[in-house]
Tab-separated table of C-alpha atoms (C1' of nucleotides) in Angstrom:
chain	number	residue	atom	x	y	z
A	1	MET	CA	21.475	14.571	-95.543
A	2	SER	CA	21.486	18.343	-95.682
A	3	ASP	CA	24.206	18.169	-98.330
A	4	THR	CA	21.780	16.597	-100.737
A	5	ALA	CA	19.788	19.824	-100.776
A	6	VAL	CA	22.324	21.316	-103.157
A	7	THR	CA	21.997	18.410	-105.569
A	8	PRO	CA	20.798	19.903	-108.868
A	9	SER	CA	18.244	17.116	-109.263
A	10	THR	CA	14.664	18.276	-109.042
A	11	ALA	CA	13.355	14.765	-108.534
A	12	THR	CA	11.311	13.950	-105.479
A	13	PHE	CA	9.812	10.775	-104.117
A	14	ASP	CA	6.373	12.027	-105.169
A	15	GLN	CA	7.101	11.238	-108.804
A	16	PHE	CA	6.869	7.480	-108.347
A	17	GLY	CA	3.225	7.354	-107.379
A	18	LEU	CA	3.955	5.714	-104.045
A	19	ALA	CA	1.144	5.535	-101.493
A	20	PRO	CA	0.876	8.398	-98.967
A	21	ASP	CA	1.577	5.957	-96.126
A	22	ILE	CA	4.895	5.069	-97.734
A	23	LEU	CA	5.821	8.663	-98.555
A	24	LYS	CA	5.094	9.621	-94.980
A	25	ALA	CA	7.562	7.012	-93.731
A	26	VAL	CA	10.154	8.117	-96.279
A	27	LYS	CA	9.807	11.680	-95.070
A	28	GLU	CA	10.115	10.588	-91.464
A	29	SER	CA	13.302	8.729	-92.360
A	30	GLY	CA	14.688	12.085	-93.445
A	31	TYR	CA	14.850	11.458	-97.193
A	32	THR	CA	13.611	14.038	-99.658
A	33	ILE	CA	15.460	13.412	-102.902
A	34	PRO	CA	15.838	9.971	-104.453
A	35	THR	CA	19.363	8.750	-105.072
A	36	PRO	CA	20.333	7.731	-108.625
A	37	ILE	CA	19.662	4.061	-108.028
A	38	GLN	CA	16.304	4.826	-106.461
A	39	GLU	CA	15.383	7.027	-109.375
A	40	GLN	CA	16.167	4.234	-111.807
A	41	ALA	CA	15.128	1.143	-109.883
A	42	ILE	CA	11.841	2.163	-108.273
A	43	PRO	CA	9.877	2.473	-111.559
A	44	VAL	CA	11.320	-0.830	-112.805
A	45	VAL	CA	10.358	-2.700	-109.649
A	46	LEU	CA	6.932	-1.041	-109.576
A	47	ALA	CA	6.381	-2.236	-113.141
A	48	GLY	CA	6.935	-5.782	-111.924
A	49	ARG	CA	10.052	-6.392	-113.992
A	50	ASP	CA	12.993	-8.514	-112.984
A	51	MET	CA	16.079	-6.471	-112.333
A	52	MET	CA	19.821	-6.739	-111.969
A	53	GLY	CA	21.282	-3.898	-109.963
A	54	ALA	CA	24.900	-2.935	-109.537
A	55	ALA	CA	25.149	-0.706	-106.517
A	56	GLN	CA	26.676	-0.656	-103.089
A	57	THR	CA	24.727	-0.069	-99.927
A	58	GLY	CA	24.779	3.562	-98.932
A	59	THR	CA	23.723	4.475	-102.439
A	60	GLY	CA	20.185	4.010	-101.183
A	61	LYS	CA	19.968	0.485	-102.504
A	62	THR	CA	17.761	-0.889	-99.733
A	63	ALA	CA	15.082	1.749	-100.240
A	64	SER	CA	15.317	1.268	-104.003
A	65	PHE	CA	13.789	-2.181	-103.668
A	66	SER	CA	11.959	-1.908	-100.303
A	67	LEU	CA	9.738	1.025	-101.225
A	68	PRO	CA	8.373	-0.404	-104.482
A	69	ILE	CA	7.979	-3.845	-102.887
A	70	ILE	CA	5.869	-2.342	-100.133
A	71	GLN	CA	3.858	-0.469	-102.737
A	72	ARG	CA	3.265	-3.614	-104.775
A	73	LEU	CA	2.149	-5.606	-101.751
A	74	LEU	CA	-0.066	-2.879	-100.379
A	75	PRO	CA	-3.283	-3.955	-102.169
A	76	GLN	CA	-2.892	-7.356	-100.503
A	77	ALA	CA	-2.176	-6.006	-97.039
A	78	SER	CA	-4.614	-7.478	-94.564
A	79	THR	CA	-5.622	-6.122	-91.216
A	80	SER	CA	-6.879	-9.560	-90.284
A	81	ALA	CA	-5.197	-11.220	-87.346
A	82	SER	CA	-5.340	-14.581	-89.088
A	83	PRO	CA	-1.860	-15.852	-90.023
A	84	ALA	CA	-3.334	-17.312	-93.197
A	85	ARG	CA	-4.033	-13.781	-94.346
A	86	HIS	CA	-0.359	-12.858	-93.998
A	87	PRO	CA	1.628	-15.267	-96.183
A	88	VAL	CA	5.221	-14.470	-97.099
A	89	ARG	CA	4.925	-12.524	-100.340
A	90	ALA	CA	8.352	-10.905	-100.485
A	91	LEU	CA	11.588	-12.645	-99.510
A	92	ILE	CA	14.864	-10.756	-99.120
A	93	LEU	CA	18.062	-12.791	-98.751
A	94	THR	CA	21.365	-11.373	-97.505
A	95	PRO	CA	24.779	-12.955	-96.905
A	96	THR	CA	25.397	-11.843	-93.330
A	97	ARG	CA	23.251	-11.665	-90.248
A	98	GLU	CA	24.081	-8.036	-89.549
A	99	LEU	CA	23.047	-7.076	-93.043
A	100	ALA	CA	19.761	-8.951	-92.682
A	101	ASP	CA	19.111	-7.102	-89.453
A	102	GLN	CA	19.877	-3.759	-91.043
A	103	VAL	CA	17.689	-4.346	-94.099
A	104	ALA	CA	14.894	-5.512	-91.798
A	105	ALA	CA	15.138	-2.307	-89.772
A	106	ASN	CA	14.774	-0.283	-92.974
A	107	VAL	CA	11.829	-2.300	-94.251
A	108	GLN	CA	10.178	-2.000	-90.867
A	109	ALA	CA	10.575	1.768	-90.944
A	110	TYR	CA	9.250	2.152	-94.493
A	111	ALA	CA	6.247	-0.099	-93.853
A	112	LYS	CA	5.354	1.226	-90.437
A	113	HIS	CA	2.262	3.134	-91.549
A	114	THR	CA	0.949	0.196	-93.559
A	115	ALA	CA	-0.729	-3.016	-92.445
A	116	LEU	CA	2.145	-5.079	-93.885
A	117	ARG	CA	4.157	-7.129	-91.432
A	118	SER	CA	7.826	-7.936	-91.729
A	119	ALA	CA	10.245	-10.157	-89.859
A	120	VAL	CA	13.895	-11.122	-89.988
A	121	VAL	CA	15.367	-14.573	-89.400
A	122	PHE	CA	19.053	-15.472	-89.121
A	123	GLY	CA	21.209	-17.966	-87.300
A	124	GLY	CA	23.071	-17.664	-84.035
A	125	VAL	CA	19.979	-16.725	-82.071
A	126	ASP	CA	17.057	-18.650	-80.632
A	127	MET	CA	14.715	-19.957	-83.310
A	128	ASN	CA	11.583	-19.871	-81.172
A	129	PRO	CA	10.817	-16.138	-81.234
A	130	GLN	CA	11.352	-16.202	-85.003
A	131	SER	CA	9.035	-19.191	-85.353
A	132	GLU	CA	6.397	-17.460	-83.275
A	133	GLN	CA	6.564	-14.363	-85.449
A	134	LEU	CA	6.350	-16.460	-88.619
A	135	ARG	CA	3.401	-18.353	-87.197
A	136	ARG	CA	1.527	-15.087	-86.704
A	137	GLY	CA	2.203	-14.299	-90.358
A	138	VAL	CA	4.457	-11.815	-92.195
A	139	GLU	CA	4.283	-10.546	-95.753
A	140	ILE	CA	7.917	-9.473	-95.974
A	141	LEU	CA	10.626	-11.812	-94.731
A	142	ILE	CA	14.307	-10.903	-94.546
A	143	ALA	CA	16.670	-13.834	-93.985
A	144	THR	CA	20.073	-15.414	-94.241
A	145	PRO	CA	19.826	-18.611	-96.289
A	146	GLY	CA	20.769	-21.237	-93.721
A	147	ARG	CA	18.302	-20.257	-91.031
A	148	LEU	CA	15.566	-19.760	-93.607
A	149	LEU	CA	15.996	-23.351	-94.787
A	150	ASP	CA	15.930	-24.418	-91.168
A	151	HIS	CA	12.557	-22.737	-90.773
A	152	VAL	CA	11.322	-24.319	-93.982
A	153	GLN	CA	12.331	-27.712	-92.664
A	154	GLN	CA	10.600	-27.020	-89.361
A	155	LYS	CA	7.558	-25.993	-91.387
A	156	THR	CA	7.540	-22.602	-89.674
A	157	ALA	CA	8.144	-20.860	-92.990
A	158	ASN	CA	6.170	-21.437	-96.151
A	159	LEU	CA	7.550	-19.900	-99.318
A	160	GLY	CA	4.808	-21.135	-101.623
A	161	GLN	CA	3.256	-17.697	-102.053
A	162	VAL	CA	6.341	-15.582	-102.576
A	163	GLN	CA	5.784	-13.079	-105.376
A	164	ILE	CA	8.993	-11.078	-105.076
A	165	LEU	CA	12.485	-12.354	-104.318
A	166	VAL	CA	15.475	-10.104	-103.620
A	167	LEU	CA	19.020	-11.457	-103.667
A	168	ASP	CA	21.048	-8.772	-101.916
A	169	GLU	CA	24.849	-8.830	-102.259
A	170	ALA	CA	24.453	-11.826	-104.544
A	171	ASP	CA	28.138	-11.972	-105.426
A	172	ARG	CA	28.998	-12.202	-101.766
A	173	MET	CA	26.525	-15.010	-101.279
A	174	LEU	CA	28.163	-16.963	-104.078
A	175	ASP	CA	31.628	-16.249	-102.634
A	176	MET	CA	30.434	-17.660	-99.361
A	177	GLY	CA	29.297	-20.871	-100.960
A	178	PHE	CA	25.582	-20.198	-100.647
A	179	LEU	CA	24.788	-21.422	-104.148
A	180	PRO	CA	23.394	-24.815	-103.060
A	181	ASP	CA	21.261	-23.118	-100.393
A	182	LEU	CA	20.071	-20.531	-102.899
A	183	GLN	CA	19.131	-23.263	-105.342
A	184	ARG	CA	17.150	-25.093	-102.699
A	185	ILE	CA	15.327	-21.916	-101.733
A	186	LEU	CA	14.654	-20.952	-105.337
A	187	ASN	CA	13.140	-24.375	-105.986
A	188	LEU	CA	10.636	-23.715	-103.203
A	189	LEU	CA	9.386	-20.498	-104.783
A	190	PRO	CA	6.628	-20.123	-107.348
A	191	LYS	CA	7.982	-19.903	-110.894
A	192	GLU	CA	5.714	-16.955	-111.460
A	193	ARG	CA	7.405	-14.213	-109.476
A	194	GLN	CA	9.528	-11.095	-109.689
A	195	THR	CA	13.229	-11.473	-108.962
A	196	LEU	CA	15.662	-8.681	-108.115
A	197	LEU	CA	19.369	-9.343	-107.923
A	198	PHE	CA	21.864	-6.906	-106.480
A	199	SER	CA	25.559	-7.429	-106.853
A	200	ALA	CA	28.706	-5.352	-106.618
A	201	THR	CA	30.091	-7.018	-109.729
A	202	PHE	CA	28.576	-8.894	-112.628
A	203	SER	CA	30.944	-11.813	-112.811
A	204	GLY	CA	30.368	-14.821	-115.027
A	205	GLU	CA	28.896	-16.694	-112.088
A	206	ILE	CA	26.435	-13.926	-111.326
A	207	LYS	CA	25.404	-13.735	-114.962
A	208	LYS	CA	24.818	-17.469	-114.948
A	209	LEU	CA	22.715	-17.208	-111.797
A	210	ALA	CA	20.726	-14.394	-113.377
A	211	ALA	CA	20.268	-16.293	-116.632
A	212	THR	CA	18.879	-19.245	-114.698
A	213	TYR	CA	16.551	-17.472	-112.320
A	214	LEU	CA	15.679	-14.067	-113.770
A	215	ARG	CA	13.374	-13.394	-116.695
A	216	ASN	CA	14.335	-10.684	-119.129
A	217	PRO	CA	15.874	-8.540	-116.392
A	218	GLN	CA	16.451	-4.852	-116.722
A	219	THR	CA	20.022	-3.954	-115.777
A	220	ILE	CA	20.647	-0.909	-113.641
A	221	GLU	CA	24.104	0.320	-112.866
A	222	VAL	CA	24.646	3.534	-110.983
A	223	ALA	CA	28.356	3.489	-110.411
A	224	ARG	CA	30.969	1.628	-112.365
A	225	SER	CA	31.648	-1.572	-110.509
A	226	ASN	CA	34.901	-1.733	-108.598
A	227	SER	CA	35.039	2.031	-108.473
A	228	THR	CA	35.706	3.813	-105.253
A	229	ALA	CA	33.888	6.905	-104.178
A	230	THR	CA	35.757	10.098	-104.956
A	231	ASN	CA	34.811	11.584	-101.609
A	232	VAL	CA	36.925	8.971	-99.848
A	233	THR	CA	40.564	9.974	-99.446
A	234	GLN	CA	42.774	6.924	-99.651
A	235	VAL	CA	46.220	6.756	-98.097
A	236	VAL	CA	48.512	3.774	-97.688
A	237	TYR	CA	51.106	3.819	-94.917
A	238	GLU	CA	54.196	1.687	-95.202
A	239	VAL	CA	54.828	0.280	-91.796
A	240	ALA	CA	56.634	-2.662	-90.237
A	241	GLU	CA	54.314	-5.486	-89.312
A	242	GLY	CA	55.204	-5.104	-85.633
A	243	ASP	CA	54.459	-1.392	-85.669
A	244	LYS	CA	50.908	-1.781	-86.899
A	245	THR	CA	49.190	-1.596	-83.515
A	246	GLY	CA	51.122	1.541	-82.627
A	247	ALA	CA	50.320	2.951	-86.038
A	248	VAL	CA	46.588	2.480	-85.504
A	249	VAL	CA	46.737	4.253	-82.156
A	250	GLN	CA	48.807	7.027	-83.674
A	251	LEU	CA	46.452	7.534	-86.620
A	252	ILE	CA	43.430	7.647	-84.335
A	253	ARG	CA	45.080	10.158	-82.027
A	254	GLU	CA	46.801	12.347	-84.644
A	255	ARG	CA	43.727	12.637	-86.768
A	256	GLY	CA	41.405	12.907	-83.808
A	257	LEU	CA	39.189	10.146	-85.160
A	258	LYS	CA	36.115	9.838	-83.017
A	259	GLN	CA	35.011	6.625	-84.668
A	260	VAL	CA	36.754	4.177	-86.925
A	261	ILE	CA	36.319	0.633	-88.186
A	262	VAL	CA	39.622	-1.228	-88.208
A	263	PHE	CA	39.660	-4.217	-90.557
A	264	CYS	CA	41.773	-7.293	-89.897
A	265	ASN	CA	42.163	-10.392	-92.026
A	266	SER	CA	41.646	-12.877	-89.236
A	267	LYS	CA	39.322	-13.342	-86.321
A	268	ILE	CA	42.182	-13.951	-83.916
A	269	GLY	CA	43.941	-10.849	-85.208
A	270	ALA	CA	40.819	-8.775	-84.667
A	271	SER	CA	40.381	-10.001	-81.093
A	272	ARG	CA	44.028	-9.411	-80.329
A	273	LEU	CA	44.052	-5.916	-81.815
A	274	ALA	CA	40.892	-4.896	-79.961
A	275	ARG	CA	42.539	-5.926	-76.738
A	276	SER	CA	45.754	-4.068	-77.571
A	277	LEU	CA	43.884	-0.894	-78.448
A	278	GLU	CA	41.987	-1.079	-75.180
A	279	ARG	CA	45.276	-1.168	-73.348
A	280	ASP	CA	46.415	1.931	-75.153
A	281	GLY	CA	43.308	3.763	-74.058
A	282	VAL	CA	41.240	3.390	-77.208
A	283	VAL	CA	37.730	2.189	-76.479
A	284	ALA	CA	37.555	-0.793	-78.779
A	285	THR	CA	35.658	-3.998	-79.322
A	286	ALA	CA	35.850	-6.788	-81.856
A	287	ILE	CA	33.223	-8.103	-84.211
A	288	HIS	CA	33.771	-11.371	-86.046
A	289	GLY	CA	32.268	-14.760	-86.687
A	290	ASP	CA	33.664	-16.465	-83.613
A	291	ARG	CA	31.781	-14.159	-81.302
A	292	THR	CA	28.236	-14.973	-80.325
A	293	GLN	CA	25.482	-13.268	-82.236
A	294	ASN	CA	24.546	-11.389	-79.108
A	295	GLU	CA	28.076	-10.070	-78.748
A	296	ARG	CA	28.159	-9.101	-82.408
A	297	MET	CA	24.913	-7.183	-82.120
A	298	GLN	CA	25.971	-5.513	-78.908
A	299	ALA	CA	29.276	-4.451	-80.453
A	300	LEU	CA	27.582	-2.981	-83.501
A	301	ASP	CA	24.875	-1.240	-81.477
A	302	ALA	CA	27.389	0.246	-79.056
A	303	PHE	CA	29.466	1.462	-81.992
A	304	LYS	CA	26.437	3.031	-83.657
A	305	ARG	CA	25.564	4.738	-80.391
A	306	GLY	CA	29.057	6.209	-80.327
A	307	GLU	CA	30.119	4.400	-77.186
A	308	ILE	CA	33.002	2.719	-78.943
A	309	GLU	CA	35.834	4.470	-80.777
A	310	ALA	CA	37.249	1.572	-82.715
A	311	LEU	CA	35.248	-1.359	-84.009
A	312	VAL	CA	37.814	-3.995	-84.909
A	313	ALA	CA	36.285	-6.202	-87.559
A	314	THR	CA	36.846	-9.033	-89.964
A	315	ASP	CA	35.200	-8.906	-93.345
A	316	VAL	CA	31.922	-9.827	-91.702
A	317	ALA	CA	31.539	-6.038	-91.511
A	318	ALA	CA	33.056	-5.259	-94.903
A	319	ARG	CA	29.896	-5.200	-96.936
A	320	GLY	CA	26.672	-3.354	-96.736
A	321	LEU	CA	26.818	-2.126	-93.172
A	322	ASP	CA	25.528	1.407	-92.980
A	323	ILE	CA	27.012	3.390	-90.162
A	324	ALA	CA	26.078	7.024	-90.354
A	325	GLU	CA	28.856	9.587	-90.496
A	326	LEU	CA	31.726	7.166	-90.130
A	327	PRO	CA	34.725	9.436	-90.716
A	328	ALA	CA	37.340	6.793	-91.378
A	329	VAL	CA	38.217	3.196	-92.010
A	330	ILE	CA	41.608	1.697	-91.244
A	331	ASN	CA	42.910	-1.436	-92.902
A	332	PHE	CA	45.141	-3.036	-90.294
A	333	ASP	CA	45.776	-5.755	-92.857
A	334	LEU	CA	45.347	-5.370	-96.582
A	335	PRO	CA	42.680	-7.816	-97.733
A	336	PHE	CA	43.771	-10.809	-99.795
A	337	ASN	CA	40.840	-10.233	-102.073
A	338	ALA	CA	41.164	-6.812	-103.692
A	339	GLU	CA	37.417	-6.470	-104.070
A	340	ASP	CA	37.069	-6.575	-100.315
A	341	TYR	CA	39.176	-3.422	-100.163
A	342	VAL	CA	36.555	-1.577	-102.163
A	343	HIS	CA	33.829	-2.840	-99.878
A	344	ARG	CA	35.707	-2.089	-96.686
A	345	ILE	CA	36.434	1.518	-97.562
A	346	GLY	CA	32.850	1.863	-98.736
A	347	ARG	CA	31.858	1.934	-95.051
A	348	THR	CA	33.090	5.521	-94.895
A	349	GLY	CA	32.230	8.556	-96.974
A	350	ARG	CA	28.619	7.525	-97.216
A	351	ALA	CA	25.632	9.596	-98.274
A	352	GLY	CA	27.838	12.229	-99.809
A	353	ALA	CA	29.986	12.797	-96.725
A	354	SER	CA	33.768	12.683	-96.979
A	355	GLY	CA	35.810	9.930	-95.422
A	356	ASP	CA	39.345	8.672	-94.996
A	357	ALA	CA	40.492	5.200	-95.927
A	358	LEU	CA	43.817	4.586	-94.225
A	359	SER	CA	45.626	1.368	-94.965
A	360	LEU	CA	48.648	-0.120	-93.288
A	361	CYS	CA	50.927	-2.011	-95.630
A	362	SER	CA	53.805	-4.087	-94.354
A	363	PRO	CA	56.580	-5.194	-96.705
A	364	ASN	CA	54.994	-8.612	-97.157
A	365	GLU	CA	51.693	-7.103	-98.290
A	366	ARG	CA	52.998	-5.455	-101.451
A	367	LYS	CA	51.302	-8.036	-103.613
A	368	GLN	CA	47.907	-7.230	-102.099
A	369	LEU	CA	48.568	-3.524	-102.645
A	370	ALA	CA	49.412	-4.118	-106.300
A	371	ASP	CA	46.213	-6.145	-106.747
A	372	ILE	CA	44.134	-3.344	-105.244
A	373	GLU	CA	45.724	-0.693	-107.461
A	374	LYS	CA	45.080	-2.891	-110.465
A	375	LEU	CA	41.437	-3.341	-109.526
A	376	ILE	CA	40.708	0.324	-108.890
A	377	LYS	CA	42.846	1.256	-111.878
A	378	ARG	CA	44.937	3.870	-110.160
A	379	PRO	CA	47.982	4.045	-107.951
A	380	LEU	CA	47.419	4.783	-104.299
A	381	ASP	CA	49.192	7.465	-102.348
A	382	VAL	CA	51.815	5.557	-100.381
A	383	GLN	CA	53.467	7.270	-97.448
A	384	ARG	CA	55.971	6.133	-94.912
A	385	LEU	CA	54.626	6.205	-91.393
A	386	THR	CA	57.065	6.563	-88.563
A	387	VAL	CA	55.481	5.158	-85.504
A	388	GLU	CA	56.572	7.401	-82.682
A	389	ALA	CA	56.940	6.141	-79.183
A	390	PRO	CA	55.423	2.770	-79.773
A	391	VAL	CA	53.682	1.758	-76.609
A	392	ARG	CA	55.930	-1.153	-75.949
A	393	HIS	CA	57.809	-2.056	-72.847
A	394	HIS	CA	60.371	-4.614	-73.767
A	395	HIS	CA	62.137	-4.209	-70.477
A	396	GLU	CA	59.058	-5.194	-68.565
A	397	GLU	CA	58.338	-8.694	-67.625
A	398	ARG	CA	55.374	-10.346	-69.180
A	399	ALA	CA	52.485	-10.228	-66.815
A	400	PRO	CA	51.503	-13.438	-65.171
A	401	ARG	CA	48.341	-14.860	-66.602
A	402	ARG	CA	46.495	-14.729	-63.319
A	403	GLU	CA	46.822	-10.968	-63.189
A	404	ARG	CA	45.750	-10.414	-66.749
A	405	SER	CA	42.744	-12.597	-66.401
A	406	SER	CA	41.371	-10.104	-63.913
A	407	GLU	CA	40.615	-7.869	-66.846
A	408	GLY	CA	37.972	-10.252	-67.966
A	409	ARG	CA	37.243	-10.932	-71.537
A	410	GLU	CA	38.063	-8.620	-74.346
A	411	ASP	CA	34.503	-7.463	-74.858
A	412	ARG	CA	34.075	-6.604	-71.220
A	413	GLY	CA	37.027	-4.337	-71.673
A	414	SER	CA	34.912	-2.140	-73.870
A	415	ARG	CA	33.565	-0.722	-70.667
A	416	ARG	CA	36.425	1.445	-69.619
A	417	ARG	CA	37.920	0.812	-66.291
A	418	THR	CA	38.216	3.512	-63.761
A	419	GLY	CA	41.671	3.767	-62.311
A	420	ALA	CA	40.786	3.229	-58.692
A	421	SER	CA	39.299	-0.208	-58.893
A	422	SER	CA	41.763	-1.811	-61.234
A	423	GLY	CA	45.192	-2.003	-59.820
A	424	SER	CA	46.630	-4.182	-62.512
A	425	TYR	CA	45.147	-2.360	-65.479
A	426	ASP	CA	47.677	0.384	-65.953
A	427	ARG	CA	50.577	-1.974	-65.680
A	428	PRO	CA	52.966	-1.726	-68.612
A	429	HIS	CA	52.636	-4.512	-71.084
A	430	HIS	CA	53.947	-6.020	-74.250
A	431	HIS	CA	52.541	-5.299	-77.615
A	432	ARG	CA	53.995	-7.923	-79.798
A	433	ALA	CA	55.241	-11.405	-79.713
A	434	GLN	CA	52.638	-12.102	-77.118
A	435	PRO	CA	51.536	-15.680	-77.197
A	436	VAL	CA	47.924	-15.977	-78.133
A	437	ASP	CA	46.144	-16.532	-74.899
A	438	ASP	CA	43.224	-18.872	-75.365
A	439	PHE	CA	41.484	-17.376	-72.395
A	440	PHE	CA	40.887	-14.120	-74.220
A	441	LEU	CA	40.046	-15.594	-77.557
A	442	LYS	CA	37.480	-18.138	-76.566
A	443	PRO	CA	34.013	-16.726	-76.211
A	444	TYR	CA	32.835	-16.940	-72.650
A	445	GLU	CA	30.157	-19.541	-72.302
A	446	PRO	CA	28.595	-20.218	-68.953
A	447	SER	CA	27.825	-23.874	-68.405
A	448	PRO	CA	24.248	-24.984	-69.066
A	449	SER	CA	23.791	-25.675	-65.374
A	450	SER	CA	24.795	-22.176	-64.348
A	451	VAL	CA	22.517	-20.683	-66.982
A	452	ARG	CA	19.660	-22.764	-65.626
A	453	LYS	CA	20.400	-21.588	-62.088
A	454	ILE	CA	20.422	-17.970	-63.174
A	455	GLU	CA	17.168	-18.391	-65.066
A	456	GLU	CA	15.549	-20.115	-62.118
A	457	ALA	CA	16.721	-17.392	-59.786
A	458	ALA	CA	15.359	-14.733	-62.129
A	459	ALA	CA	12.032	-16.534	-62.381
A	460	ALA	CA	11.812	-16.868	-58.606
A	461	ALA	CA	12.635	-13.198	-58.120
A	462	ALA	CA	9.876	-12.061	-60.461
A	463	PRO	CA	7.145	-14.671	-60.370
A	464	GLN	CA	4.448	-12.174	-61.362
A	465	LYS	CA	5.885	-11.355	-64.730
A	466	PRO	CA	4.788	-13.760	-67.456
A	467	ALA	CA	7.972	-13.281	-69.448
A	468	SER	CA	11.014	-11.588	-68.032
A	469	LYS	CA	11.805	-8.619	-70.223
A	470	GLN	CA	15.253	-8.598	-68.702
A	471	PRO	CA	17.552	-10.213	-71.244
A	472	LEU	CA	19.581	-13.103	-69.935
A	473	ALA	CA	22.667	-11.221	-71.056
A	474	ALA	CA	21.989	-8.580	-68.429
A	475	LEU	CA	21.599	-11.194	-65.733
A	476	LEU	CA	24.942	-12.595	-66.729
A	477	GLY	CA	26.545	-9.261	-66.030
A	478	GLY	CA	27.089	-8.104	-69.568
A	479	PHE	CA	28.359	-11.347	-70.958
A	480	GLY	CA	26.758	-12.497	-74.134
A	481	MET	CA	24.109	-15.108	-74.405
A	482	PRO	CA	25.590	-18.532	-74.599
A	483	ARG	CA	25.140	-20.038	-78.022
A	484	LYS	CA	22.807	-22.735	-76.916
A	485	SER	CA	21.056	-21.695	-73.762
A	486	SER	CA	17.621	-22.870	-74.718
A	487	SER	CA	16.146	-25.809	-76.469
A	488	SER	CA	15.867	-25.286	-80.183
A	489	THR	CA	12.857	-27.436	-80.692
B	1	DA	C1'	45.413	-17.561	-96.714
B	2	DA	C1'	40.814	-16.043	-94.553
B	3	DA	C1'	36.200	-14.837	-93.865
B	4	DA	C1'	31.043	-15.888	-93.660
B	5	DA	C1'	26.769	-19.098	-92.852
B	6	DA	C1'	22.129	-23.895	-89.812
B	7	DC	C1'	21.802	-27.128	-86.143
DNA sequence: AAAAAAC
């Protein structure tokens, strides 16, 4: 953030008339100068107007709506313990669980000196703690649509007093087929409310959504849509499909990349690549929709803590995720949807920092490349990449499955092995044409009976403690929580 | 052609 000190803007957060408790939190978050979208959006939201915003995350979008929402709700903040005094007054919807979590963390930080309560609900995790939190009452609720509707159905969430609705990454939500869910949610809200819609693009569908649910919205656009940040250097490397894994390793090593997100087009591809990178000595883990929510969160947290060099992701991580100081993004595959390219590379070069967007393009991906160049309205720098000494050992026999299985699952591999204890680990291996081994791709799920045994054992070991603070994941030796370990109702 | 999201 120190770079922003040279920004010629003289604006400060003081100009908006935000409460001291909010300004204090802003200061503690390290922000001093509002970003362009904040400068434009905060007064509009404070005035109670509906708004359509075109901005990507990392432009300060979350604060641009969170801060004025907190300000607007402040007069109604209650210190009462009664849940009835804490109805949901602001609802923020996001397309992915990780994004919901991230927005919630921001809201929590900005509201921490106020009496307002916030909570986040999304699928893939136990409903009960969420229900309990909702029962105690929250004024600001961040959610993914499906789980929110689940809570509504269970009567653990009541949306009858919502005054402000935020649709974050609205275009993405439509892409993902959330329209019916959004319509159901919108029908549960009071007609008299403020609605804010954020979208990367204003397509016909988005305009229709806005025309239906927003009233006389003010439009705010900070960057031309589909533009890419100028501080991100984009390079495309022509490479044979089979050389891609070697190319990723080479780029990481040659450029000395400490951290990188590597995007793949498929979940299986992401899992496979993470495993291959591990074998070449890159600390890597995969994040995609076939992994449990616990595994996804652990992967992201470990990456943010700097414990992982390469986060191999599907487009679940393409939008909105804010990872500080990410120096580079690699496209292992070029996305089929050109817009996703813009979002993917938007993970780097954030908050004014510079970043590299390195894309691998095999001969059969030329069409995708052309689509991207058309969208961003400029040709990309295409270079030929010679993959030196690909880490392949064609002369070696394929390892028997039994031996490989001793490595454990792909995500366990993120904890680097020490040479001594793993005899089979350094064994040469194949890099391509490996049959997809179900063992590595299927998430590990202990049987319900074994989970019960472990829980019983844990309870017996610590009978004094009312609720074991030890997460079940830890008891399972680092494996993720099984998807359905506990009763949902 | 693939990803995401409720159970």
